Short mmCIF file of C-alpha atoms in Angstrom, two decimals:
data_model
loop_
_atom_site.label_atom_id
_atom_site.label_comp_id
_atom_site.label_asym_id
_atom_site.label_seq_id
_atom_site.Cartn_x
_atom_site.Cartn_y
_atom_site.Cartn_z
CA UNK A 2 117.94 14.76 107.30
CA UNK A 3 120.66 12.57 106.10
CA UNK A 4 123.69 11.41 107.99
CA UNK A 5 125.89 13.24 106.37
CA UNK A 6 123.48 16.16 106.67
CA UNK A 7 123.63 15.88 110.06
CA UNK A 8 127.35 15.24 110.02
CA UNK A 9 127.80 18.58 108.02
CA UNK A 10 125.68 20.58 110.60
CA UNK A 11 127.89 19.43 113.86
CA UNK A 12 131.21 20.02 112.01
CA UNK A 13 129.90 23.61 111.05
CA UNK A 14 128.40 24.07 114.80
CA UNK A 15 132.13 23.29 115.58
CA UNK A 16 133.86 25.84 113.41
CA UNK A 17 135.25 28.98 115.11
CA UNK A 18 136.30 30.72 111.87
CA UNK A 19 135.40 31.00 108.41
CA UNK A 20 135.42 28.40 106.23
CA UNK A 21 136.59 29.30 102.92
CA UNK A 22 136.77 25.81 100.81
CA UNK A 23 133.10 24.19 101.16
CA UNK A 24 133.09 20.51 101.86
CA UNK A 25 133.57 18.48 99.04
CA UNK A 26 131.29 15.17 100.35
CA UNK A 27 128.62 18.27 100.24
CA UNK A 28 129.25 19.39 96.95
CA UNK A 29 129.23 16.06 95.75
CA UNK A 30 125.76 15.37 97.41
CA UNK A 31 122.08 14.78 95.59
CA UNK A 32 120.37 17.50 97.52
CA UNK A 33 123.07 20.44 96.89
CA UNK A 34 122.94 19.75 93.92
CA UNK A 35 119.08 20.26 93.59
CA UNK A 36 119.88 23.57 96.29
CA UNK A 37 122.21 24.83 93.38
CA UNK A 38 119.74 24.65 90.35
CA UNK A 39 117.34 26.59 93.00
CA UNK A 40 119.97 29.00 93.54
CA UNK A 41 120.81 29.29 89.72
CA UNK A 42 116.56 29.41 89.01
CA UNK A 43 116.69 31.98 92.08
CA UNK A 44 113.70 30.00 92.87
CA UNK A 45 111.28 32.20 95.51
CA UNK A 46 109.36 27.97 96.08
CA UNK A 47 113.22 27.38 97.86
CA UNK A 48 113.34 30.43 99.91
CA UNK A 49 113.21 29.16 103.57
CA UNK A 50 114.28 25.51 103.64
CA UNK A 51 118.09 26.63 103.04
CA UNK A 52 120.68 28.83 102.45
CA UNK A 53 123.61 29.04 100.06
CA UNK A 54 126.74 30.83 101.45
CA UNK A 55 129.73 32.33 99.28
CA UNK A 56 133.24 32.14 100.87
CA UNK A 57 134.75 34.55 98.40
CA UNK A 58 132.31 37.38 99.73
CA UNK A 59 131.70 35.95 102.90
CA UNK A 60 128.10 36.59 102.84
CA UNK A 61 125.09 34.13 103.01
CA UNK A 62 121.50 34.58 100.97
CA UNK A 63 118.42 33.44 100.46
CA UNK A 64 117.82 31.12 97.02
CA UNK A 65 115.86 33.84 95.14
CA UNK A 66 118.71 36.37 95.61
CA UNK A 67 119.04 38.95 92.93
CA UNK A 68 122.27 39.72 92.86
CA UNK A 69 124.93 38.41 90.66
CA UNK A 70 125.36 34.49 90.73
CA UNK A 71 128.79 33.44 92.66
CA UNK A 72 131.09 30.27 91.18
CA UNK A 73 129.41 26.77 92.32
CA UNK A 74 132.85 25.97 93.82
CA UNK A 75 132.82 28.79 95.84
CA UNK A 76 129.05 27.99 97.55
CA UNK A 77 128.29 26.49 100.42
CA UNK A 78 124.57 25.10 101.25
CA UNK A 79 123.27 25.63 105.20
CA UNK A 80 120.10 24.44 107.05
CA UNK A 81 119.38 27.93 108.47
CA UNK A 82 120.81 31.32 108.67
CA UNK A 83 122.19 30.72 112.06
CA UNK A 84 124.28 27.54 111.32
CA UNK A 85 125.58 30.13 108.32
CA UNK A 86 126.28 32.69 110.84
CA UNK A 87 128.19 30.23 113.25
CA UNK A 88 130.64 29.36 110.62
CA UNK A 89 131.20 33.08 110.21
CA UNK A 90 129.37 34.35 107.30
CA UNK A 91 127.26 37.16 107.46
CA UNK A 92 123.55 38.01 106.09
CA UNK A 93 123.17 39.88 102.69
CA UNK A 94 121.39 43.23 103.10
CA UNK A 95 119.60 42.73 99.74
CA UNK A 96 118.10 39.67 100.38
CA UNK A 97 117.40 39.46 104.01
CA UNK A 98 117.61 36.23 104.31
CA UNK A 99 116.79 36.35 108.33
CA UNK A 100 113.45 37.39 107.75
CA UNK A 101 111.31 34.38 108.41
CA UNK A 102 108.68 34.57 105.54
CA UNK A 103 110.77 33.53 103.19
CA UNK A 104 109.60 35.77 100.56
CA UNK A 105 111.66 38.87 99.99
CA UNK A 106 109.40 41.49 98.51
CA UNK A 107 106.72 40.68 101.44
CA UNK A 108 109.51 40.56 104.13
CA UNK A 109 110.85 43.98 102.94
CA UNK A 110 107.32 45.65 103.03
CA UNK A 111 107.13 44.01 106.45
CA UNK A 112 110.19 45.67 107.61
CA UNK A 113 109.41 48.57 106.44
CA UNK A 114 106.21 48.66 108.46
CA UNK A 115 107.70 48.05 111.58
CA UNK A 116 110.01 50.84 110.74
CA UNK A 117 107.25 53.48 110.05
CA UNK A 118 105.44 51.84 113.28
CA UNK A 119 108.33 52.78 115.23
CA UNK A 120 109.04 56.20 113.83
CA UNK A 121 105.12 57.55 113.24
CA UNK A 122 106.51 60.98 115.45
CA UNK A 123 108.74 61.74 112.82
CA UNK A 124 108.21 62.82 109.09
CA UNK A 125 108.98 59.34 107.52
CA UNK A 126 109.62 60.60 103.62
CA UNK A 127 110.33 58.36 100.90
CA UNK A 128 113.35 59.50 100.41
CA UNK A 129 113.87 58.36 103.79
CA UNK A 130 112.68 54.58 103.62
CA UNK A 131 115.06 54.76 100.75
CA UNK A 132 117.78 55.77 102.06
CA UNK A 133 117.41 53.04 105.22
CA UNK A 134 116.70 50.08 102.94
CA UNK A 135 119.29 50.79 100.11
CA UNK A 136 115.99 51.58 97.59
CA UNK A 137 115.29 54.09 95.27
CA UNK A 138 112.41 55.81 96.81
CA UNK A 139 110.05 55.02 93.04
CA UNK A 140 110.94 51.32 93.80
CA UNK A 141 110.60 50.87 97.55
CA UNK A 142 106.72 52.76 97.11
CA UNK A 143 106.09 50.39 93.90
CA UNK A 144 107.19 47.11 95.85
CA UNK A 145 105.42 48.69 99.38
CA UNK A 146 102.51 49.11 97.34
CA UNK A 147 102.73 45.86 95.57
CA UNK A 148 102.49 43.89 98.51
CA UNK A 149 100.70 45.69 101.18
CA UNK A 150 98.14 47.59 98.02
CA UNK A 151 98.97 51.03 100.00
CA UNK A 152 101.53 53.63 100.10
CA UNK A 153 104.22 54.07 102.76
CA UNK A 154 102.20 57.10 103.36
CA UNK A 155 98.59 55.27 103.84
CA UNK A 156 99.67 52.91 106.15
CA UNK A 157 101.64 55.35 108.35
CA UNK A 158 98.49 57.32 108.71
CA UNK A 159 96.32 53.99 109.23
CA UNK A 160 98.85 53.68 112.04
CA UNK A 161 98.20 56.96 113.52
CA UNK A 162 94.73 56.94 113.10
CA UNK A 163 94.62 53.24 115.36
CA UNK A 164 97.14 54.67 117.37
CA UNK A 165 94.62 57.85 118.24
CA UNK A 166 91.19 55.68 118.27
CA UNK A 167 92.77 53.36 120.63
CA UNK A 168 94.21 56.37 123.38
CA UNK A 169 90.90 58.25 123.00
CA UNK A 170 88.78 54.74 123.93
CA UNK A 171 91.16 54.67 126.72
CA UNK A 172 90.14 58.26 127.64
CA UNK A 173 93.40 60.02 127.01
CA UNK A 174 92.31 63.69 126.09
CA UNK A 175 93.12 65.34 122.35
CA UNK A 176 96.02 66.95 123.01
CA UNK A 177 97.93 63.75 124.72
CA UNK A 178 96.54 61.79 121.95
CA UNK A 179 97.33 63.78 119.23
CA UNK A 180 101.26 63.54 120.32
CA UNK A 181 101.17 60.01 121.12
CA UNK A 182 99.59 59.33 117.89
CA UNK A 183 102.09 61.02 116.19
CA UNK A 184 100.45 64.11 114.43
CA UNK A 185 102.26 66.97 114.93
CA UNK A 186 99.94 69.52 115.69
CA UNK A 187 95.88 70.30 116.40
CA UNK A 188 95.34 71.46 112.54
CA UNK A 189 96.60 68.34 111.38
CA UNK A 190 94.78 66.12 113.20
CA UNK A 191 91.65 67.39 112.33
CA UNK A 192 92.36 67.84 108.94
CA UNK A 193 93.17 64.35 108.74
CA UNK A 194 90.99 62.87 110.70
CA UNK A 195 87.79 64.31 110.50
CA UNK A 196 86.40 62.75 107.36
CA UNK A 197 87.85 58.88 108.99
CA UNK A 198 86.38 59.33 112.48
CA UNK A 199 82.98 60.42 111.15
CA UNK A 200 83.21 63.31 113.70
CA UNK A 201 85.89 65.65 115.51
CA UNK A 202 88.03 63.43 118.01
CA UNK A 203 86.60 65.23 120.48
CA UNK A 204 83.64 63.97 119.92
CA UNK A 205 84.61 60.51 119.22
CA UNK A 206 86.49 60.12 122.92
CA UNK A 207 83.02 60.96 124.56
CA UNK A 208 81.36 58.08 122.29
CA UNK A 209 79.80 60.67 119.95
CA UNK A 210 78.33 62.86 122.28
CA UNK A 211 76.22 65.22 120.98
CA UNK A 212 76.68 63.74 117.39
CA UNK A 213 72.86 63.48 116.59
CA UNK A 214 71.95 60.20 114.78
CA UNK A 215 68.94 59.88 112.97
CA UNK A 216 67.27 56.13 112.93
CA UNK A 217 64.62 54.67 111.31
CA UNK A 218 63.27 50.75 111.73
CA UNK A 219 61.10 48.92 108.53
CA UNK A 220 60.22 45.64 107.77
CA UNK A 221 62.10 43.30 105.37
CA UNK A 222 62.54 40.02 104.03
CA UNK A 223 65.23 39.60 106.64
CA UNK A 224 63.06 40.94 109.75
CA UNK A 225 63.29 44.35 111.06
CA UNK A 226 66.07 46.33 109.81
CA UNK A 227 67.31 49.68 111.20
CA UNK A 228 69.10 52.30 109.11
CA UNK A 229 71.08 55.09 110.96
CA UNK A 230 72.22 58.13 109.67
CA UNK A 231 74.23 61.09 110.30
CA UNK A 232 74.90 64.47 108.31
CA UNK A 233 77.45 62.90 106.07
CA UNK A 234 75.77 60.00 105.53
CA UNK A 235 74.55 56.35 106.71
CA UNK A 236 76.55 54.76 109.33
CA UNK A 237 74.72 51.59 110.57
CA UNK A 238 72.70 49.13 109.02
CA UNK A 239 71.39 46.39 111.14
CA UNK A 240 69.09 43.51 111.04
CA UNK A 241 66.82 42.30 114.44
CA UNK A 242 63.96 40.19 115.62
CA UNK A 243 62.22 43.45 116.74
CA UNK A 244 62.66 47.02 116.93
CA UNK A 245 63.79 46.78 120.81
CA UNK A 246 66.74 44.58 119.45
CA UNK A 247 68.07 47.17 117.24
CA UNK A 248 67.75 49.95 119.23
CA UNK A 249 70.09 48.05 121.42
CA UNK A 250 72.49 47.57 118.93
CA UNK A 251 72.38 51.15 117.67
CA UNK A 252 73.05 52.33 121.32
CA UNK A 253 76.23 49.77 121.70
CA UNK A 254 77.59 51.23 118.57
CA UNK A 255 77.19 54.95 119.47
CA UNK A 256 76.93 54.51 123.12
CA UNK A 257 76.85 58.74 123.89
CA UNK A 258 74.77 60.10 120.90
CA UNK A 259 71.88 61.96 120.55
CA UNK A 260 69.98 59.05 118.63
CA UNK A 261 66.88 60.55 117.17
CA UNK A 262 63.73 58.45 115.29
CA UNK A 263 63.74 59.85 111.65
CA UNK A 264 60.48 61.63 110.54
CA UNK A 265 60.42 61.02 107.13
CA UNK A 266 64.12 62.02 105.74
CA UNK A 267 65.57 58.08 106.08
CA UNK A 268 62.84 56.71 103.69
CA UNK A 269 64.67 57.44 100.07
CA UNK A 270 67.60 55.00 101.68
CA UNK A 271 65.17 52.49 103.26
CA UNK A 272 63.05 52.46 100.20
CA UNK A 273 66.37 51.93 98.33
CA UNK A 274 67.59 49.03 100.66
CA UNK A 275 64.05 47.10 100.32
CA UNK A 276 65.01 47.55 96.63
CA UNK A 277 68.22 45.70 96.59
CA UNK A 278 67.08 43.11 99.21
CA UNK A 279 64.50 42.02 96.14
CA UNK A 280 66.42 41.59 93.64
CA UNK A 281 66.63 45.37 91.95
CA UNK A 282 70.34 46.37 92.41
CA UNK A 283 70.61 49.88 93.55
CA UNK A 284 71.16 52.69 91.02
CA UNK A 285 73.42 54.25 92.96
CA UNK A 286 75.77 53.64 96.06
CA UNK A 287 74.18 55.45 98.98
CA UNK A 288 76.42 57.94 101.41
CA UNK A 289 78.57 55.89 103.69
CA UNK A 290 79.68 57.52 107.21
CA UNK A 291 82.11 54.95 108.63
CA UNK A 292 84.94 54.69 110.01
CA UNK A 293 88.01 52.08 108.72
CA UNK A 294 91.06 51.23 108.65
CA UNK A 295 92.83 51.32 105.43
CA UNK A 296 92.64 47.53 104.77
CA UNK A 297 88.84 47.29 105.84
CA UNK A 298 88.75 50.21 103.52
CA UNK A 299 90.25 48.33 100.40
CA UNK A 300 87.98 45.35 101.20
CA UNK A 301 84.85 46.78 101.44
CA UNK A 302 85.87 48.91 98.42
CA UNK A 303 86.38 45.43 96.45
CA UNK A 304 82.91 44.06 97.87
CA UNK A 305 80.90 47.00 96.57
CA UNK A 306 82.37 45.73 93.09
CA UNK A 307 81.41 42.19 93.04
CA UNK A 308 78.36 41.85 90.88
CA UNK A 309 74.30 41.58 91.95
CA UNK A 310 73.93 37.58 91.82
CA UNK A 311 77.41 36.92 92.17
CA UNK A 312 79.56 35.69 94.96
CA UNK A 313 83.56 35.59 95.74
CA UNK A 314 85.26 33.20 97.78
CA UNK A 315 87.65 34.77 101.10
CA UNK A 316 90.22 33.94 99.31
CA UNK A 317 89.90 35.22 96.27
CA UNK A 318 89.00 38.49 97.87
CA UNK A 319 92.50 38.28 99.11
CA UNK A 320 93.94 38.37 96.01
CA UNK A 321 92.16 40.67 94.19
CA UNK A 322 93.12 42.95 97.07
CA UNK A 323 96.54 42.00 96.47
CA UNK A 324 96.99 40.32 99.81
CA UNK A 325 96.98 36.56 99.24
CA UNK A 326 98.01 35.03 102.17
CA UNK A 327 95.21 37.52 104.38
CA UNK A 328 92.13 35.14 103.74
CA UNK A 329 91.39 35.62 107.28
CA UNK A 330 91.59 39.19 107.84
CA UNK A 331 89.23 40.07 104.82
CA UNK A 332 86.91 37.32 106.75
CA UNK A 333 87.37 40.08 109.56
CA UNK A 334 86.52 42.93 108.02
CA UNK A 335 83.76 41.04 106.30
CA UNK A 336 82.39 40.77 110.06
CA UNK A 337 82.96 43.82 111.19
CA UNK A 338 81.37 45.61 108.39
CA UNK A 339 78.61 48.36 109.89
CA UNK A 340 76.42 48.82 106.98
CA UNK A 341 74.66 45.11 105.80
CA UNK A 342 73.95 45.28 102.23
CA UNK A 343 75.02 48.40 101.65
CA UNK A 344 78.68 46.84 101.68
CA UNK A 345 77.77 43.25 100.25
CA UNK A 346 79.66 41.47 102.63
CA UNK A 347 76.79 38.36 102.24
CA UNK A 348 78.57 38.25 98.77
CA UNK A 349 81.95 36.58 100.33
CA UNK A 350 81.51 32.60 100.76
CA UNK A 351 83.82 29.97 101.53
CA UNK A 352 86.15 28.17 99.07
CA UNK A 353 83.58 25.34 98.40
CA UNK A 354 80.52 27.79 97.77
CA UNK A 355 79.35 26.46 101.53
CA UNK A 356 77.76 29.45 103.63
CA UNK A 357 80.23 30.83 106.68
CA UNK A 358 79.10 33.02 109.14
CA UNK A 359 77.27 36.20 108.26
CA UNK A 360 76.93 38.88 111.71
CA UNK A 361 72.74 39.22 111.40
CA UNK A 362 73.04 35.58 111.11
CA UNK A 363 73.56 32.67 108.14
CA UNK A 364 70.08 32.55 107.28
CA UNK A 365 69.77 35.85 106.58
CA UNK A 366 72.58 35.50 104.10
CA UNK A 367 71.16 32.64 102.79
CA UNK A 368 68.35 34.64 102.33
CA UNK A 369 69.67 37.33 100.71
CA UNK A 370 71.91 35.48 97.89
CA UNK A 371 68.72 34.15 97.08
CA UNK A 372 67.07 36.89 96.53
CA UNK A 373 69.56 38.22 94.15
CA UNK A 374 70.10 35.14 92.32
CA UNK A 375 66.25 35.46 91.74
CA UNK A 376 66.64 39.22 90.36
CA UNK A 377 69.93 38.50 88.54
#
């Protein structure tokens, strides 16, 4: 920072009141200048490293600003919102210039998820959010959407749904965890819950207990893979050293259900997963029984559309999904994924091509991108 930078910081540190008349050494400065073609541009690259505050409205924003541009001679250029705020201007509601991102479509969506987080015992409508954030409701769900690639609506009911998983594990019974979660009554939670839980929440607070689970173990080109199944569909997909290595596994996933060894029904999926592993892409997807939250949802949605051969990097999984900056989340739900190959979560490699981690191990996805690049 220059000296007169600096100079212009202490003097507005000092001020009790509002300055009306900004300083005309800052005015006259190289880098306001620059700060006021940014503010003109309403450049979003600016948004962050200063703000520009106008005496005649008393009211400070961020460079990308939408509204109406103010007279240069009535602008004034601060450091951060708080040196703004001690010379006694105050922050612009459309802009938001507080919010520390410094980009104000993902800030808003941001705020308006702590604001559903904080109100998920209440009906939040759109006409609601839109009447709280000065938005139409059509705009607020298009810019929601836009950056978070959800509804208002989806993520309050991702909310609830973590919200009820989480006081379940903890061993909080239905009824407390319905309320807590935020659903307003026994019909609804079922009826929304159900299909995401892959079982009643009753049965998903005792681990599954008598959920039955049929198994089944093969060989592979990866080693011994287990395929698990239940009446709506397959729910775990693993790979081992042996059979006594996946049974394991299946048991820490469903700790409390009836696991039973398939007698013949599993064979159409295993036969179809031996398929895909040599180079013959499926024909069709098989029935999935998971459970997800809405972003693993839209990731492994976007996996299962990569093509057979081909690979995407985290990143630009990120973006197709609409959520640039969360490079390391998709590498989460990548990890996390229940069903190997199934969900072609082998398919996501770093920015470079290199090989990252892979949860039945790298040289199993090694293994298996070569196999497809053989049957491309």
């Amino acid at each position: 920072m220059t000296t007169n930078a600096i100079l212009e910081v202490n003097a507005e540190s000092a001020m009790p009141t509002l300055s009306r008349k900004p300083s005309n050494l800052a005015a006259a400065t190289h880098d306001d200048a620059q700060r006021w073609d940014a503010v003109v541009a309403r450049d979003h690259a600016h948004d962050g490293e200063f703000v520009f505050a106008v005496a005649s409205t008393g009211v400070y924003c961020r460079p990308s600003c939408p509204a109406r541009r103010p007279r240069r001679e009535n602008v004034q250029f601060f450091p951060r919102p708080e040196h703004a705020e001690r010379a006694g201007y105050r922050a612009c509601l459309r802009c938001r210039p507080k919010s520390l991102s410094g980009h104000a479509a993902s800030d808003g969506a941001k705020e308006i998820c702590r604001y559903i987080e904080q109100h998920l015992d209440e009906p939040v409508t759109l006409e609601r959010l839109g009447k709280v954030f000065r938005q139409s409701p059509f705009h607020l769900q298009r810019r929601f959407k836009a950056a978070l690639g959800i509804t208002p609506r989806a993520y309050a009911d991702s909310c609830r749904l973590r919200q009820l998983k989480r006081s379940l594990q903890a061993g909080d019974n239905v009824t407390r965890a319905m309320y807590d979660a935020g659903y307003g009554s026994s019909s609804r939670l079922y009826e929304r819950t159900a299909s995401q839980l892959g079982m009643t929440p009753d049965k998903y607070r005792r681990g599954a207990i008598a959920a039955t689970i049929r198994y089944a173990c093969a060989g592979s080109p990866l080693g011994r893979m287990l395929i698990a199944a239940t009446d709506r569909g397959v729910c775990a997909i693993q790979f081992a050293n042996s059979d006594a290595e996946l049974l394991e596994g299946l048991k820490r996933e469903f700790p409390f259900a009836a696991r039973k060894l398939d007698d013949g029904g599993l064979q159409s999926y295993v036969a179809a997963l031996l398929e895909k592993m040599t180079g013959r892409e499926l024909n069709a997807a098989l029935p999935l029984d998971i459970r997800a939250t809405a972003f693993q949802r839209r990731v492994w949605t976007y996996l299962q559309s990569i093509p057979f051969g081909s690979t995407r990097s985290y990143s630009q999984v990120a973006k197709a999904i609409r959520r640039p900056r969360a490079a390391r989340a998709v590498a989460r739900a990548c990890a996390t994924n229940p069903v190997a190959v199934a969900i072609p979560c082998h398919r996501v490699v770093r920015e470079d091509g290199s090989l990252s981690g892979y949860r039945w191990g790298v040289e199993r996805k090694r293994e298996l991108l070569e196999l497809e690049r053989q049957g491309a």
